[in-house]
Short mmCIF file of C-alpha atoms in Angstrom, two decimals:
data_model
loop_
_atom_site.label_atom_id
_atom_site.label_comp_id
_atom_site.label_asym_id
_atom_site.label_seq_id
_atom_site.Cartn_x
_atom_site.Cartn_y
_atom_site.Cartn_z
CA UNK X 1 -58.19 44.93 -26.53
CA UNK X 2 -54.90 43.03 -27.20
CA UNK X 3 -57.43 40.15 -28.37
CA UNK X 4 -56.58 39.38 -24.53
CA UNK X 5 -59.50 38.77 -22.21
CA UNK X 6 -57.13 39.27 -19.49
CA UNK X 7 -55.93 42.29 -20.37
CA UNK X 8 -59.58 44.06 -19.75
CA UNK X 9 -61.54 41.72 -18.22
CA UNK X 10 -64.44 41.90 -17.02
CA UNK X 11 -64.48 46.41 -17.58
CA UNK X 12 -64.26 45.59 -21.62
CA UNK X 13 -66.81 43.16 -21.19
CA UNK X 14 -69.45 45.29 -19.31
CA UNK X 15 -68.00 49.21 -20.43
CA UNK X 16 -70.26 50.95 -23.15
CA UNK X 17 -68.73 51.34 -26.51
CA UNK X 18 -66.27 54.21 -26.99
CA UNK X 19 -66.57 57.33 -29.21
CA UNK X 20 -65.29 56.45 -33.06
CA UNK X 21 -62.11 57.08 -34.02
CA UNK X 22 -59.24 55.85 -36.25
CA UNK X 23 -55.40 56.53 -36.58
CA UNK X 24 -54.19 60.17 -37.27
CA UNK X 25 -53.68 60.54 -41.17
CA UNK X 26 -51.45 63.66 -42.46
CA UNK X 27 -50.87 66.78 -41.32
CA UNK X 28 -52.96 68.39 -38.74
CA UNK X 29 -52.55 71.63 -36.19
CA UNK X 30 -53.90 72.35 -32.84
CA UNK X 31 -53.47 74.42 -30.29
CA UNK X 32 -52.61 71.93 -27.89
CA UNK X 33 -51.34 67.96 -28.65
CA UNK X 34 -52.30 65.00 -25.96
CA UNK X 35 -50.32 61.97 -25.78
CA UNK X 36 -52.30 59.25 -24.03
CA UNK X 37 -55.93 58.53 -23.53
CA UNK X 38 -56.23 57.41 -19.79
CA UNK X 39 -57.93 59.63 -17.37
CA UNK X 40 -55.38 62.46 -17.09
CA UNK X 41 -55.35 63.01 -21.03
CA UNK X 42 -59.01 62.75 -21.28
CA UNK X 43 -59.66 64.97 -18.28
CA UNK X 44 -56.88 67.39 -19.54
CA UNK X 45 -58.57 67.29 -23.17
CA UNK X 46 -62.61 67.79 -22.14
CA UNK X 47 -61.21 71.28 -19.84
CA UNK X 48 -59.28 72.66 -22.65
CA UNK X 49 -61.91 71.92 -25.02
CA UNK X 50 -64.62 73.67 -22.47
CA UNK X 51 -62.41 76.57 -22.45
CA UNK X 52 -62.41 76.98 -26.51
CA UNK X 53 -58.72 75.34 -26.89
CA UNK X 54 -58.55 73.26 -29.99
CA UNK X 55 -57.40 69.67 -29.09
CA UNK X 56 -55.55 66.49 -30.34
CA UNK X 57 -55.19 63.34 -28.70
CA UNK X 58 -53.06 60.52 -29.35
CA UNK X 59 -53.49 56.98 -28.24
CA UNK X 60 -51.13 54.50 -29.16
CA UNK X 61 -53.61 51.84 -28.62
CA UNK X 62 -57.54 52.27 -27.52
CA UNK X 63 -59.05 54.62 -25.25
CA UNK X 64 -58.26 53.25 -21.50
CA UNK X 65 -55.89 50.71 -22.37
CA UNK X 66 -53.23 51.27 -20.15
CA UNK X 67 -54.23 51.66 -16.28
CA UNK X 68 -57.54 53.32 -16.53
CA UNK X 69 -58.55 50.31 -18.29
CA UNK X 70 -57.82 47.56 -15.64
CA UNK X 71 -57.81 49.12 -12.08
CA UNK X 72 -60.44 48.02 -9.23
CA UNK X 73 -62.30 51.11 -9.66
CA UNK X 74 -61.80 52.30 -6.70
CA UNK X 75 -61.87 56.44 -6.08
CA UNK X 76 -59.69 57.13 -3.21
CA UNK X 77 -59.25 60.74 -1.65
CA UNK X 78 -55.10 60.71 -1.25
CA UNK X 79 -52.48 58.55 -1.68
CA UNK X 80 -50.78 55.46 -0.40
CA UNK X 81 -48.38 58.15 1.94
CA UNK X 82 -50.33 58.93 5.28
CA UNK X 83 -51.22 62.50 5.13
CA UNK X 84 -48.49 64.05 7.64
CA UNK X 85 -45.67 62.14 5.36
CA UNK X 86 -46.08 64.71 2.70
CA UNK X 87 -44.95 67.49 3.65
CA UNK X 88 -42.00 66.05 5.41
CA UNK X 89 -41.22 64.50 1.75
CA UNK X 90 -42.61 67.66 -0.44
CA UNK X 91 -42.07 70.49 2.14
CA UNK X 92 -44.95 72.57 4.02
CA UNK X 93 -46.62 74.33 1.13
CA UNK X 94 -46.62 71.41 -1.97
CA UNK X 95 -47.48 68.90 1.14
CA UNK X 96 -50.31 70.67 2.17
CA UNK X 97 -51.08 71.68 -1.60
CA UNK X 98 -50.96 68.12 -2.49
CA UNK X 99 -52.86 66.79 0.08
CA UNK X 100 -55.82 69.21 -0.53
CA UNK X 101 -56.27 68.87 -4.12
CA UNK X 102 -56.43 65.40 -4.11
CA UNK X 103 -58.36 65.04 -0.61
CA UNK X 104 -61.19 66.79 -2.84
CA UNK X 105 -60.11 65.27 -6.18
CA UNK X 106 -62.93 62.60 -5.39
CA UNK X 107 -65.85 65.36 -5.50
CA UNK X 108 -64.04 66.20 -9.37
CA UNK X 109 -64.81 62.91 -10.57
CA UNK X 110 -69.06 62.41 -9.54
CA UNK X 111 -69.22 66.23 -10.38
CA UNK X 112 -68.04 65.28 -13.46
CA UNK X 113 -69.97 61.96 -14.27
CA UNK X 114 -73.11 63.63 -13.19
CA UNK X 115 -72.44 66.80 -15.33
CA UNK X 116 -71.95 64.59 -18.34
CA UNK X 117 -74.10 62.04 -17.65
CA UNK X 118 -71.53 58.89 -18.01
CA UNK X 119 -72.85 55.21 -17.67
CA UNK X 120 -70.23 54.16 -15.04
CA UNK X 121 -72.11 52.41 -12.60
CA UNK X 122 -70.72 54.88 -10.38
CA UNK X 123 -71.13 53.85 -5.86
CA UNK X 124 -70.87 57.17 -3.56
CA UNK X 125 -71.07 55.20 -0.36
CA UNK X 126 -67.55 55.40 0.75
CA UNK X 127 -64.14 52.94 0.31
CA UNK X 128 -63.58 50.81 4.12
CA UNK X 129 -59.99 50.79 4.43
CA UNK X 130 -59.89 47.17 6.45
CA UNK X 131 -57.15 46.72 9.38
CA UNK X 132 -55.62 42.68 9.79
CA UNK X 133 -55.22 42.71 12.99
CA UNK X 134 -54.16 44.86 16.09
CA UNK X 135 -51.06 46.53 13.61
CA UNK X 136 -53.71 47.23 10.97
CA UNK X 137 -56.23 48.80 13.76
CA UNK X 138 -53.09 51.15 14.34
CA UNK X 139 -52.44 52.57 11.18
CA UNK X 140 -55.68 53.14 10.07
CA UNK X 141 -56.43 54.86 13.37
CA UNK X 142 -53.49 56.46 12.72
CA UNK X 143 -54.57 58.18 8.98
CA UNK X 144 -58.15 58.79 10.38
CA UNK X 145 -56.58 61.06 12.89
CA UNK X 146 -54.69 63.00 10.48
CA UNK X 147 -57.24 63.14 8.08
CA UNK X 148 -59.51 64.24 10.68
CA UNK X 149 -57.39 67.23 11.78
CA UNK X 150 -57.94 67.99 7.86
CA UNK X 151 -61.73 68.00 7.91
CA UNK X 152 -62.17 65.08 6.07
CA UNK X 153 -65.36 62.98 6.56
CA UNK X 154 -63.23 59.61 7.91
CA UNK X 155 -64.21 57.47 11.14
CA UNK X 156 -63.26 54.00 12.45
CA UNK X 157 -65.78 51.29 12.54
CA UNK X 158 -65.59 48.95 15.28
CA UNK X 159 -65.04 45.27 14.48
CA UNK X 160 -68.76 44.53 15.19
CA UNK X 161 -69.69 47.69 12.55
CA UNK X 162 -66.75 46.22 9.75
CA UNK X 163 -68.25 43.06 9.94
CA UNK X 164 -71.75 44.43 8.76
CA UNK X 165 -70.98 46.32 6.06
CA UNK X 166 -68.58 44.05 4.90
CA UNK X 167 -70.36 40.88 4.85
CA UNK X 168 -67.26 38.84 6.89
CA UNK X 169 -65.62 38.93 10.48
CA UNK X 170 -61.83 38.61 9.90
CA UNK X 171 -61.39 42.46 10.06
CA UNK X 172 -60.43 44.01 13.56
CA UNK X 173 -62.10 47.27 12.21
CA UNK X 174 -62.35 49.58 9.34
CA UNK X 175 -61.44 53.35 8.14
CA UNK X 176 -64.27 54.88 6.61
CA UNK X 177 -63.81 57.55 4.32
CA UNK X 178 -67.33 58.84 2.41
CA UNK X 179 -65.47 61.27 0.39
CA UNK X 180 -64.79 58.02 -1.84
CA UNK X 181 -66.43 55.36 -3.93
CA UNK X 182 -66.41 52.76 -6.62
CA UNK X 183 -67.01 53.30 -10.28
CA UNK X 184 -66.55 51.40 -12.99
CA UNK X 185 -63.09 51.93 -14.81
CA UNK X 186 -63.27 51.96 -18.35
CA UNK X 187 -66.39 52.97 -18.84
CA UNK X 188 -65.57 56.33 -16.67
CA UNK X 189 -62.22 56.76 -19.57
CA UNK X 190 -65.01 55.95 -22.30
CA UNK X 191 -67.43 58.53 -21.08
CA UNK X 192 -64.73 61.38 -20.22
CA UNK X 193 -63.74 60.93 -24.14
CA UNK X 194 -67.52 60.81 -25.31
CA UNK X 195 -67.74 63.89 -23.39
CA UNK X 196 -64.45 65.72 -24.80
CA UNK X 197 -65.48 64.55 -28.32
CA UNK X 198 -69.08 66.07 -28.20
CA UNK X 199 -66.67 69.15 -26.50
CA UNK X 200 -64.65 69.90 -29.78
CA UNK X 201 -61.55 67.50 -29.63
CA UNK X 202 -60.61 65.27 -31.90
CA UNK X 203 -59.71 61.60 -30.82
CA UNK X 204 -56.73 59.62 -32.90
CA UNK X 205 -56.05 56.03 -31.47
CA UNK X 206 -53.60 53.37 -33.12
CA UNK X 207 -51.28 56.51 -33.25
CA UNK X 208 -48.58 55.74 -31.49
CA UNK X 209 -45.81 58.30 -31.26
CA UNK X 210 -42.87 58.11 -32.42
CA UNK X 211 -40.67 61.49 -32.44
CA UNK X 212 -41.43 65.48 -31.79
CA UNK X 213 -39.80 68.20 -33.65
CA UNK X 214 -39.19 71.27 -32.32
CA UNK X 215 -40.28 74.26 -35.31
CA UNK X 216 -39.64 78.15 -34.16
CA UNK X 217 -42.57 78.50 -30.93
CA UNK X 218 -44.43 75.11 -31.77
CA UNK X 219 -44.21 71.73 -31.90
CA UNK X 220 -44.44 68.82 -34.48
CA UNK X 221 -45.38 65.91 -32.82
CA UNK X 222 -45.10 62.42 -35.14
CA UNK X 223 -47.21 59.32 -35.96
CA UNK X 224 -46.26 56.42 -38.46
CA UNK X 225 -49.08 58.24 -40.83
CA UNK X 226 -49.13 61.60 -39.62
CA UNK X 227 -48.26 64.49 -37.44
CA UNK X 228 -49.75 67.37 -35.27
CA UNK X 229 -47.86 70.35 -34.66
CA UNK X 230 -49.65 72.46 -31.71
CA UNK X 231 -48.12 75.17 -29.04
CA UNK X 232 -48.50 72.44 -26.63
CA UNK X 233 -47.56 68.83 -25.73
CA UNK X 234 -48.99 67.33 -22.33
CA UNK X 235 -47.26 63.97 -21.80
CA UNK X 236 -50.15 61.42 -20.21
CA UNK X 237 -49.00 57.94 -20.67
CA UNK X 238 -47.49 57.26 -17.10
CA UNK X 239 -46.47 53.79 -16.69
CA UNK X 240 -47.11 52.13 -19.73
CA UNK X 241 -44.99 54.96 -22.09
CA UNK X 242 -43.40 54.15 -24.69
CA UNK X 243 -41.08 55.89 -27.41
CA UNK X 244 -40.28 59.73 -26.91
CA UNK X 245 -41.20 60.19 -22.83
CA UNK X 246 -40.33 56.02 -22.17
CA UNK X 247 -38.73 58.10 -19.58
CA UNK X 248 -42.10 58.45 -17.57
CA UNK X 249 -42.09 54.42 -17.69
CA UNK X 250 -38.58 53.99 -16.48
CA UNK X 251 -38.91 55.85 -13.26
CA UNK X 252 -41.47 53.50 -12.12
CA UNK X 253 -40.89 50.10 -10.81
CA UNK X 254 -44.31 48.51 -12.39
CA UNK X 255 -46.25 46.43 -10.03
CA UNK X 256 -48.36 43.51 -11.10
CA UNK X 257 -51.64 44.07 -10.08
CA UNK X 258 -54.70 41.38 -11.31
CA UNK X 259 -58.52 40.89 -10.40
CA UNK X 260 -60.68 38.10 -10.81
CA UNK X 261 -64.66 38.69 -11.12
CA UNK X 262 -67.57 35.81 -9.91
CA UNK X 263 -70.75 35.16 -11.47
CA UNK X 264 -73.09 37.40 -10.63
CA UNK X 265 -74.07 36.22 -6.90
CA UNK X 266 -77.67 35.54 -5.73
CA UNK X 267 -79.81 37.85 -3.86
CA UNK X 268 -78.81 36.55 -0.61
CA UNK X 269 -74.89 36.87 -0.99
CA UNK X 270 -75.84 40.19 -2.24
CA UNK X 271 -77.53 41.41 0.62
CA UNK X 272 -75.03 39.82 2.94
CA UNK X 273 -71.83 40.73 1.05
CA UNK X 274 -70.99 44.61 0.71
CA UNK X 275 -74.92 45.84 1.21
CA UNK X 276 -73.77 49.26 0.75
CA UNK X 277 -71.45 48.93 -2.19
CA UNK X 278 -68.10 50.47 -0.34
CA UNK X 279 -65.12 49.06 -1.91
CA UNK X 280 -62.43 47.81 -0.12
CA UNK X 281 -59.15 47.37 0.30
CA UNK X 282 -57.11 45.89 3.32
CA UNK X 283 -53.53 46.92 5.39
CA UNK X 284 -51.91 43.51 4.39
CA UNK X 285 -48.57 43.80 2.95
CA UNK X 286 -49.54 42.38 0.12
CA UNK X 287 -52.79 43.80 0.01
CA UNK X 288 -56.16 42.57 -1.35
CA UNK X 289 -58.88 44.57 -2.97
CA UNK X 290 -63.01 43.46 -3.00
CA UNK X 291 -66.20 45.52 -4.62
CA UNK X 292 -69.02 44.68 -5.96
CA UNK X 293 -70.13 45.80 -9.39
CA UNK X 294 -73.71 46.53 -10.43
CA UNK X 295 -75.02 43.13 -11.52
CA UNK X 296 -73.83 41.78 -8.25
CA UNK X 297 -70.14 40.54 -9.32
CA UNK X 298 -67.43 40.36 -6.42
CA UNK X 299 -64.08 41.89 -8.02
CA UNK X 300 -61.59 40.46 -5.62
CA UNK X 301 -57.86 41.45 -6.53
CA UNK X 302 -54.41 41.50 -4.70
CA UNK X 303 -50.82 41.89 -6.44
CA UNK X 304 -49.68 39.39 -9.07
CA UNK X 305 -49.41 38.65 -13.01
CA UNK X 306 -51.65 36.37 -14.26
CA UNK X 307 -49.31 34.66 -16.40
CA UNK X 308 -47.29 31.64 -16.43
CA UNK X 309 -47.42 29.96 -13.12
CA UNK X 310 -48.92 32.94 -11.43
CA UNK X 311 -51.79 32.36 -12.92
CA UNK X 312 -52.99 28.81 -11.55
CA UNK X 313 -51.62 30.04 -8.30
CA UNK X 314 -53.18 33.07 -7.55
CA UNK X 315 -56.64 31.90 -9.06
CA UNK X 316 -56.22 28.95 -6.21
CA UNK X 317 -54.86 31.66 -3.85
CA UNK X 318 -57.85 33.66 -4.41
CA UNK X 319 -60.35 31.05 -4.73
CA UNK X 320 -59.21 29.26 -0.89
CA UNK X 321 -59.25 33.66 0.39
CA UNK X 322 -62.47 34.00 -0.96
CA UNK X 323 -63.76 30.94 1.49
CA UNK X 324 -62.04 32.38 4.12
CA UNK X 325 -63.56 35.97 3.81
CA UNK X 326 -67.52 34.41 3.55
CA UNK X 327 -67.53 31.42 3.95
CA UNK X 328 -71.02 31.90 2.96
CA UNK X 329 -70.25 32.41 -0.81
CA UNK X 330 -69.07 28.60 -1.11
CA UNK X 331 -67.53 27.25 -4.44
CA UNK X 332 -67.67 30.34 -6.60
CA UNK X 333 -66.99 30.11 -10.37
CA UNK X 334 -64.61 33.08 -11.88
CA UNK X 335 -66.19 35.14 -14.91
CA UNK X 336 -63.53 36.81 -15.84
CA UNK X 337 -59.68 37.34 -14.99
CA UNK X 338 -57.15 40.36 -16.23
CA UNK X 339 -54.02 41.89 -14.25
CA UNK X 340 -52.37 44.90 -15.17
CA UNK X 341 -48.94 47.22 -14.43
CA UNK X 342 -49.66 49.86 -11.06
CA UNK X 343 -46.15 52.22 -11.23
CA UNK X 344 -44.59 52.87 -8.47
CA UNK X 345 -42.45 55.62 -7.81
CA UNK X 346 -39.18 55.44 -5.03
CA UNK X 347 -41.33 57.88 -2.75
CA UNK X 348 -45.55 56.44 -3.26
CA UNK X 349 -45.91 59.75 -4.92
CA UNK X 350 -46.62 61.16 -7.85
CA UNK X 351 -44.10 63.50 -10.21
CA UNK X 352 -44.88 66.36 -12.38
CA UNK X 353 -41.91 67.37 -15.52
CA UNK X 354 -41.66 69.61 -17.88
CA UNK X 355 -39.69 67.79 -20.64
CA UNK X 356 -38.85 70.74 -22.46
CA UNK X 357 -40.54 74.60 -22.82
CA UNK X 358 -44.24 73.59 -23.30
CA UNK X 359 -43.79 69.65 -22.81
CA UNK X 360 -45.65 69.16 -19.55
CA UNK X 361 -47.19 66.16 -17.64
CA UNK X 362 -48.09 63.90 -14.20
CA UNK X 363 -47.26 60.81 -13.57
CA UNK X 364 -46.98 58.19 -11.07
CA UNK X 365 -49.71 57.93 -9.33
CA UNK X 366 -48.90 54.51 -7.40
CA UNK X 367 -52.43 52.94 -8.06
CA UNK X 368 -54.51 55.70 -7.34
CA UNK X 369 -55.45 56.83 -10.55
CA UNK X 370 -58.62 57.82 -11.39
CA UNK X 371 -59.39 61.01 -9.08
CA UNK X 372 -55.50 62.06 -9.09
CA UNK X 373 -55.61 61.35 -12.89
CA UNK X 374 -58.65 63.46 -13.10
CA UNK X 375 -57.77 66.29 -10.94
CA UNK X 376 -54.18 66.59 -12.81
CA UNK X 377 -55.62 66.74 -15.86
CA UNK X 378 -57.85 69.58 -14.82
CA UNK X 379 -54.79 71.30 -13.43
CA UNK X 380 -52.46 70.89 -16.51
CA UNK X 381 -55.45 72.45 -18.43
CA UNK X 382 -55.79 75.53 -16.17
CA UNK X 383 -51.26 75.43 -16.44
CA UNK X 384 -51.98 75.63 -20.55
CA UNK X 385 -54.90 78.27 -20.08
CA UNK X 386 -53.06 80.64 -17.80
CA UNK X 387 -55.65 80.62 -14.96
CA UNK X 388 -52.64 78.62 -12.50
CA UNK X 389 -48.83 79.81 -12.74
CA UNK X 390 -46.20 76.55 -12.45
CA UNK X 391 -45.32 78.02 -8.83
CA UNK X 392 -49.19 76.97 -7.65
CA UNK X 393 -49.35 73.87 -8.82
CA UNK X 394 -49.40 71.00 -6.32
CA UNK X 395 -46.08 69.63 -7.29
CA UNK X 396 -42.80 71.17 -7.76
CA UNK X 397 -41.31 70.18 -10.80
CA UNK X 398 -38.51 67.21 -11.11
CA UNK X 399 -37.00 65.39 -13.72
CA UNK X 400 -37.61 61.67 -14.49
CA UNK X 401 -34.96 59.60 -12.51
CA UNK X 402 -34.89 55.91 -13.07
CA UNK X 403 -34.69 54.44 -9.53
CA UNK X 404 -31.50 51.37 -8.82
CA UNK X 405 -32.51 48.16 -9.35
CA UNK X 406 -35.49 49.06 -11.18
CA UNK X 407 -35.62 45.57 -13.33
CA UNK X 408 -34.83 43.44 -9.87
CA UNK X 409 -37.63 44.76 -8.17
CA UNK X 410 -39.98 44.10 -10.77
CA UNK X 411 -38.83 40.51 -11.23
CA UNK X 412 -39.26 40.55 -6.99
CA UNK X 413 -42.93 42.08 -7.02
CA UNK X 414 -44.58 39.41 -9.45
CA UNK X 415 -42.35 36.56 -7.72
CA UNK X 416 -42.61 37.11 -4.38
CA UNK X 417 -46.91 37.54 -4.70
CA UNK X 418 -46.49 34.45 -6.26
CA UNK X 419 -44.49 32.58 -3.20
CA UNK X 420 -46.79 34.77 -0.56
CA UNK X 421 -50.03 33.53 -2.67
CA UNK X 422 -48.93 29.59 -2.90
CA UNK X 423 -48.33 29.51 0.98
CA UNK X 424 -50.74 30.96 2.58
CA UNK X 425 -54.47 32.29 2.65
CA UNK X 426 -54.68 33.79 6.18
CA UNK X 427 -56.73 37.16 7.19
#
């Protein structure tokens, strides 16, 4: 995509081809119109098309380009917020709400990928949420408790058990949560739109929006070649939007985010390194990400733009962390490299609006994408098909607010990982 191997990386590379499609020409109708193909679109698009609803959806670009495309591939149960935040910050019923629905949002996706049978090398052995040091042991003890109290299948691993499954002694212990996994990311968008095509939908990429016309009860909405004029608009192009909801984009302060992918290690570092293919992700500040893919690649990541100077010193950064976490791995070569845009909202959480009467959508979902995106889209599906009422959903409704300093911040994120990367390597 782009003509950019590092805006893809090493997910274009290895991801099965997508369904066929082409830009939107003329005048079309539908019953309901999707803007965006990441994994809330896509899920959104294969329910309503399960349910008889007939569907079009509109990518400005390719299927997965925007975050579904580039994450770590990580599923994780929750959000960044520890679980007793919410419903101080939503209130006692969308807290709780929230926190179930995506607590089991991770059992969505592998029901899902098994149902439809989607080539995503897809791990169900659990994410290890690894604590740096005696603060780090804290807060993870800390969110197993109050997942615990929740029923969820979470329980700390002693630094003698981290070290085991993670291939690497730095760590001072580790949450492990088995209602989680790894998958890989754009081949997961790829097969939710094979699976929505073979549904009934119809798929337009290269068609880019670029204004919606209200007409009596329905809506037009408007390429450069065509249009689509439904009952229904659900808005699912988060942090990369552009043109009529640019809105969605403008509440979030975009973080960099890149990952850089080894050779394919030998059977020894394979055995040694991650033996049960959890995927990982540490307490730092500035955190770092590791899992192994299916021919044995290490996918380390942490935040930064891999562009300009960033990009000679985070490779360096990650090369001299890499040593530090097994020093067993050596010199290790980089296959490929790509970064991409997480969006954060002022609160870690994510939004839902209703743009106007039957403009709907989620957003913000603060790098934790793929089983809120999938969940969400489920949910505005069941909104559009009557089976859930706006009052059950697990959000109340907002409207987009573009937090201060929005451009400062974003400048700060990608230059600060930058100073934090040059100086220092530490665990």
């Amino acid at each position: 995509m782009l003509n950019d191997p590092r805006s893809h990386g090493l997910w274009e590379k290895t991801a099965p081809p997508p369904p066929k499609t082409g830009p939107l020409a003329g005048a079309v109708t539908a019953d309901v119109v999707i803007v965006g193909g990441g994994y809330t679109g896509l899920s959104s698009a294969l329910h309503l098309a399960e349910a008889g609803t007939k569907v079009v959806l509109l990518e400005a670009n390719e299927i997965g380009f925007g975050g579904a495309g580039r994450n770590v591939g990580l599923i994780n149960a929750g959000m960044w917020v520890m679980p007793d935040d919410l419903p101080g910050v939503l209130g006692p019923v969308y807290g709780e709400r929230l926190l179930d629905m995506l607590g089991n949002a991770p059992v969505l996706v592998k029901t899902l990928i098994e149902k439809h049978g989607i080539a995503c090398e897809l791990e169900k052995n659990g994410t290890l949420h690894c604590a740096v040091g005696r603060d780090g042991l804290k807060e993870i003890e800390a969110r197993a408790e109050q997942w615990g109290r929740r029923g969820a299948p979470v329980n700390i691993l002693d630094a003698a058990e981290t070290a085991r499954r993670v291939g690497s002694s730095v760590y001072a212990g580790a949450l492990l949560d088995m209602r989680a996994g790894t998958l890989q990311p754009l081949a997961y968008a790829r097969g939710l739109a094979d699976a929505a095509v073979k549904a009934g939908i119809t798929i337009h990429t290269g068609s880019r929006v670029t204004a919606t016309e209200r007409n009596g009860d329905r809506w037009m909405v408007k390429t450069a070649t065509g249009s689509v004029t439904a009952d229904w608009i659900i808005v699912s192009t988060d942090a990369y939007s552009t043109g009529p909801w640019e809105q969605v984009r403008s509440e979030q302060v975009h973080l960099p985010y890149f990952n850089f992918a080894t050779v394919p290690l030998g059977g020894n570092l394979r055995i040694s390194i991650l033996p049960n293919r959890e995927g990982v992700w540490d307490t730092k500040e500035i955190l770092s990400s590791f899992r192994m893919d299916q021919a044995g690649r290490l996918v380390f990541g942490s935040v930064g733009a891999l562009r300009n100077t960033g990009l000679s010193v985070h490779k360096s950064w990650a090369k001299r962390s890499l040593k530090k976490l097994f020093p067993q791995i050596g010199d290790i070569e980089f296959e490929c490299e790509w970064y991409g845009k997480i969006g954060m909202t002022e609160d870690a959480l994510p939004r839902f609006h209703k743009f106007a009467p039957n403009v709907v959508g989620f957003s913000g979902y603060n790098g934790r994408g793929i089983a809120p995106g999938t969940v969400f889209g489920k949910t505005l599906a069941s909104l559009i098909l009557g089976e859930l009422a706006e009052a059950d959903l697990p959000l109340p409704l907002t409207d987009p607010r573009e937090p201060s300093f929005r451009a400062v911040k974003e400048m700060w994120y990608e230059a600060g990982a930058q100073v934090a990367h040059f100086a220092d390597a530490r665990f």
